[in-house]
C-alpha positions as a LaTeX table, in Angstrom:
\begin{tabular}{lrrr}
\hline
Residue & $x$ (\AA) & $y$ (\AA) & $z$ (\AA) \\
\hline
Unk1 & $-7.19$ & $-72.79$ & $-16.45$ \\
Unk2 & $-3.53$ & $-72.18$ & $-16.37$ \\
Unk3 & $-1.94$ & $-70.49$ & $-13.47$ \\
Unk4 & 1.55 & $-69.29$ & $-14.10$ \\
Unk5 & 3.90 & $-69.71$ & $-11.19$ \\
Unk6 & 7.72 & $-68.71$ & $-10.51$ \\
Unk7 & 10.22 & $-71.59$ & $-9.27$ \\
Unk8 & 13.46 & $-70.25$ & $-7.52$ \\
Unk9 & 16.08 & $-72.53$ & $-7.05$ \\
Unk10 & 19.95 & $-72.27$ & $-6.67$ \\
Unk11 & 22.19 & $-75.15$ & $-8.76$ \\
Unk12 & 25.73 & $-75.36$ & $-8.20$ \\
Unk13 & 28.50 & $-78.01$ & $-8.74$ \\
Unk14 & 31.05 & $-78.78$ & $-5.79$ \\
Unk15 & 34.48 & $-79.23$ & $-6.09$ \\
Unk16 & 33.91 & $-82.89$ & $-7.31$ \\
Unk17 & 31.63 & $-82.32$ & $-10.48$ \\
Unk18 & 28.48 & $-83.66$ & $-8.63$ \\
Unk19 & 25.25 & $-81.08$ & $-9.14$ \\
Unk20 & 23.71 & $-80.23$ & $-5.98$ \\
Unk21 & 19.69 & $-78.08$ & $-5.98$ \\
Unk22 & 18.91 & $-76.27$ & $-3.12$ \\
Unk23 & 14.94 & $-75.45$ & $-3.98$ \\
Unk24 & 14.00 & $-72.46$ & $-2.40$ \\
Unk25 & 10.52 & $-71.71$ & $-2.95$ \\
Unk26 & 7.59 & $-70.70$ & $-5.44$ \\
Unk27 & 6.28 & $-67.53$ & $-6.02$ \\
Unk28 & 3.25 & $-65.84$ & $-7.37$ \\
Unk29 & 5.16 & $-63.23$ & $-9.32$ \\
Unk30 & 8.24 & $-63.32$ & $-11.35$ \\
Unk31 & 9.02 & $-59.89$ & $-9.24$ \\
Unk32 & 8.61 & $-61.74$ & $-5.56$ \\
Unk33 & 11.22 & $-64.06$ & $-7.03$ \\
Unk34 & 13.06 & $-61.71$ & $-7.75$ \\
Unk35 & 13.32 & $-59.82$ & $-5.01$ \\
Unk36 & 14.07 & $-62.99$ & $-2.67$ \\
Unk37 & 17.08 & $-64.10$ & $-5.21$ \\
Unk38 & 18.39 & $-60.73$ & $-4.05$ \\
Unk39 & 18.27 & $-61.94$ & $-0.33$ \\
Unk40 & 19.81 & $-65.11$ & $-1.10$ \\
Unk41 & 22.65 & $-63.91$ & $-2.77$ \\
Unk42 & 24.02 & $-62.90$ & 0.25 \\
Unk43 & 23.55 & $-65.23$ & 2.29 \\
Unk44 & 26.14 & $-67.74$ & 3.71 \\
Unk45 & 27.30 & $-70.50$ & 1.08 \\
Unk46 & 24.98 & $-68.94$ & $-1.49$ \\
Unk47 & 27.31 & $-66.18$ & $-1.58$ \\
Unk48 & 30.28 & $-68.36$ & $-2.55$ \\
Unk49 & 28.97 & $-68.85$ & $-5.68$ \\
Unk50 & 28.14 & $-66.72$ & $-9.11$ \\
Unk51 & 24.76 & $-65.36$ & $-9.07$ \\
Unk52 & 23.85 & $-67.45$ & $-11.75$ \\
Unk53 & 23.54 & $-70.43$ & $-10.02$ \\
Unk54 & 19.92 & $-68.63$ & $-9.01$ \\
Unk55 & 17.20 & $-70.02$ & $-11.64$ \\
Unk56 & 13.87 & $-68.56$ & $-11.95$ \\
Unk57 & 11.74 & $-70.83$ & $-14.12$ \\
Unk58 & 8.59 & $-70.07$ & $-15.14$ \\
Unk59 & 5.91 & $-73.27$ & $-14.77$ \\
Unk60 & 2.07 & $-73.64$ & $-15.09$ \\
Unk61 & $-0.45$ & $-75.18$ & $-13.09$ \\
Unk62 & $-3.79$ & $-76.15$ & $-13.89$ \\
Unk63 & $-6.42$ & $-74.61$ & $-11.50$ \\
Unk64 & $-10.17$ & $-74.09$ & $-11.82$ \\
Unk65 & $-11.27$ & $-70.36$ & $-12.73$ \\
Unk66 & $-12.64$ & $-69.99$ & $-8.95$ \\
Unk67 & $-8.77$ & $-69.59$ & $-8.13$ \\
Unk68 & $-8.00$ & $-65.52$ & $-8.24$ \\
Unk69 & $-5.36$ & $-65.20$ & $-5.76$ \\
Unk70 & $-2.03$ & $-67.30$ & $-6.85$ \\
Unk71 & $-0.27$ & $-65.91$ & $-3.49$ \\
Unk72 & $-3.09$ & $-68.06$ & $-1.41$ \\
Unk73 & $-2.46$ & $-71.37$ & $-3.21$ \\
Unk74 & $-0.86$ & $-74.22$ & $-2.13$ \\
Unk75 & 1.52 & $-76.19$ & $-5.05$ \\
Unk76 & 2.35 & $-80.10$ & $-4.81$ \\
Unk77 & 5.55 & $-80.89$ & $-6.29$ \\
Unk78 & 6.50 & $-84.61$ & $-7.14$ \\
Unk79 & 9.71 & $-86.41$ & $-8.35$ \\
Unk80 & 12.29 & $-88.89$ & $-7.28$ \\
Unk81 & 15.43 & $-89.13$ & $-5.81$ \\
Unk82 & 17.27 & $-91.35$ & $-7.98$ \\
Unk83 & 20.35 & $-93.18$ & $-7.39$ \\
Unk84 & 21.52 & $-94.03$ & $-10.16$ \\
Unk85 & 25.23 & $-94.95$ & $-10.32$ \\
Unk86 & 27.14 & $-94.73$ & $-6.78$ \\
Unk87 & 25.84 & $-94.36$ & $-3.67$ \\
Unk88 & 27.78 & $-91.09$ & $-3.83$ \\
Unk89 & 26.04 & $-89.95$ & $-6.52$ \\
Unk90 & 22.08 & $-89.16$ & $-6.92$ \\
Unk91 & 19.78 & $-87.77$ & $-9.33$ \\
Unk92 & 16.86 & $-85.59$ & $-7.81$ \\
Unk93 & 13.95 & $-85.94$ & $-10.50$ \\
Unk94 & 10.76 & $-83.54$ & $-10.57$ \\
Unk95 & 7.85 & $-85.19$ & $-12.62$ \\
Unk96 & 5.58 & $-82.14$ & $-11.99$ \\
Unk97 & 3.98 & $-79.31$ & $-9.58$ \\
Unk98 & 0.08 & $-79.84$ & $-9.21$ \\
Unk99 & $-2.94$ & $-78.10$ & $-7.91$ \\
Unk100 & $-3.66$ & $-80.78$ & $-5.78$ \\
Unk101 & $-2.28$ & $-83.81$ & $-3.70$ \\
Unk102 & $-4.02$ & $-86.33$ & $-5.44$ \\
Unk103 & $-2.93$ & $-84.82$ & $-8.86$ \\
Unk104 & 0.65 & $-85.61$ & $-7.71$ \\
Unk105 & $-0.18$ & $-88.88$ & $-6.16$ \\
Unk106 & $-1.64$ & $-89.79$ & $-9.55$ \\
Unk107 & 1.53 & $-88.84$ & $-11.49$ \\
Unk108 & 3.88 & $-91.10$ & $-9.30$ \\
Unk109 & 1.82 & $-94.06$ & $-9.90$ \\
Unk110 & 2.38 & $-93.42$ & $-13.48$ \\
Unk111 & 5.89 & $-93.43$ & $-13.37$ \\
Unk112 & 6.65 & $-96.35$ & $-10.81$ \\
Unk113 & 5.17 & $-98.26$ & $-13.90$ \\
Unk114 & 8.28 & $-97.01$ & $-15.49$ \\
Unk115 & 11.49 & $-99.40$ & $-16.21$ \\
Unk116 & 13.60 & $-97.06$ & $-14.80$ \\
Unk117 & 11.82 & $-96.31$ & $-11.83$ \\
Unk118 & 11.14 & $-100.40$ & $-10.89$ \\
Unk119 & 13.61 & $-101.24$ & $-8.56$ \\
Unk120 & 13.40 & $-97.57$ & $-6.66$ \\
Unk121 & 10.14 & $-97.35$ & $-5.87$ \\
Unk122 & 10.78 & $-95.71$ & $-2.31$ \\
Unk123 & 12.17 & $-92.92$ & $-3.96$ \\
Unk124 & 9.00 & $-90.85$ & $-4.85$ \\
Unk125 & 8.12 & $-88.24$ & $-2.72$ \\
Unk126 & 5.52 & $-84.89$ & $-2.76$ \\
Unk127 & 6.35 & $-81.45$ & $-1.42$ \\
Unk128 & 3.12 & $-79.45$ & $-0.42$ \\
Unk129 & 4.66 & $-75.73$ & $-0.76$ \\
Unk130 & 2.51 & $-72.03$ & 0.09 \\
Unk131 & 2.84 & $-69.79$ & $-2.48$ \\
Unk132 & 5.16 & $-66.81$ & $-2.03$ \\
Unk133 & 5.52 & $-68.31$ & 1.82 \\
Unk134 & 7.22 & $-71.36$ & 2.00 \\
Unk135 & 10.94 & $-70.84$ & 1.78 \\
Unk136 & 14.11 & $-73.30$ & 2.10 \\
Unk137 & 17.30 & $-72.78$ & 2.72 \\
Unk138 & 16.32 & $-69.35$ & 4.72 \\
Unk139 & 20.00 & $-69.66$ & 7.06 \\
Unk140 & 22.06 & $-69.99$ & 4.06 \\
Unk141 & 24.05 & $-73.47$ & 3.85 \\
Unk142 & 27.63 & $-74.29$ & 5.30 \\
Unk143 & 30.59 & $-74.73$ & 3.02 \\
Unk144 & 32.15 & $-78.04$ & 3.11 \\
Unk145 & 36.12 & $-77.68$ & 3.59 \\
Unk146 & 38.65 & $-80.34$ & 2.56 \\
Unk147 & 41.54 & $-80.36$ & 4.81 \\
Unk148 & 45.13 & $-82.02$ & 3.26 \\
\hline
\end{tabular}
């Protein structure tokens, strides 16, 4: 059964045109998210920036019909950090959020069969995250200043 779940993540561009994510958490309702984004915005470095550089996107999960409590559940996200071009420049890549460890294990094997994936296999990773709980980025970040 799907289980709908609320991503909130800031995505901004710095002064040199690269995209940078700051993921800040998932949430059980679109409201929690909501209310959190309004928290962030204020917060040093996130405050530098428009408000909509604050993304709430709406994903499902598959869970069995025993689960009844989406602010109790624990989410496994999985992707890549890609470098693609420069060693300036990388590509964060999320494949998925699961139900389950194992469900995300099982999706990075599938794509390190991938041609684009082949030489950048250390590059996979899983982040276990607690529903309406776990939260990044809680101090704010620093703005980086260029001196001339």
């Amino acid at each position: 059964m799907i289980k709908f779940f609320y991503n909130l993540y800031f995505h901004y561009e710095d002064e040199n045109g690269l995209g940078n994510t700051c993921n800040i958490g998932y949430f059980s309702t679109k409201k929690k998210a909501e209310k959190i984004l309004e928290i962030y915005m204020k917060k040093p470095g996130f405050r530098e920036y428009s408000n909509e550089c604050f993304v709430i996107k709406k994903i499902g999960v598959n869970f069995s019909k025993a689960v009844n409590d989406k602010s109790k559940v624990v989410l496994y996200e999985c992707g890549h950090d890609f470098y693609a071009k420069t060693d300036e420049e990388d590509e964060w890549i999320v494949f998925g959020t699961y139900s389950t460890r194992i469900l995300a294990e099982q999706e990075i094997e599938k794509q390190k069969c991938k041609k684009k994936y082949k030489n950048h296999i250390t590059g996979f990773s899983i982040s276990k995250w607690r529903v309406d709980r776990d939260l990044e980025w809680q101090e704010g970040f620093e703005m980086e200043t260029t001196s001339f």
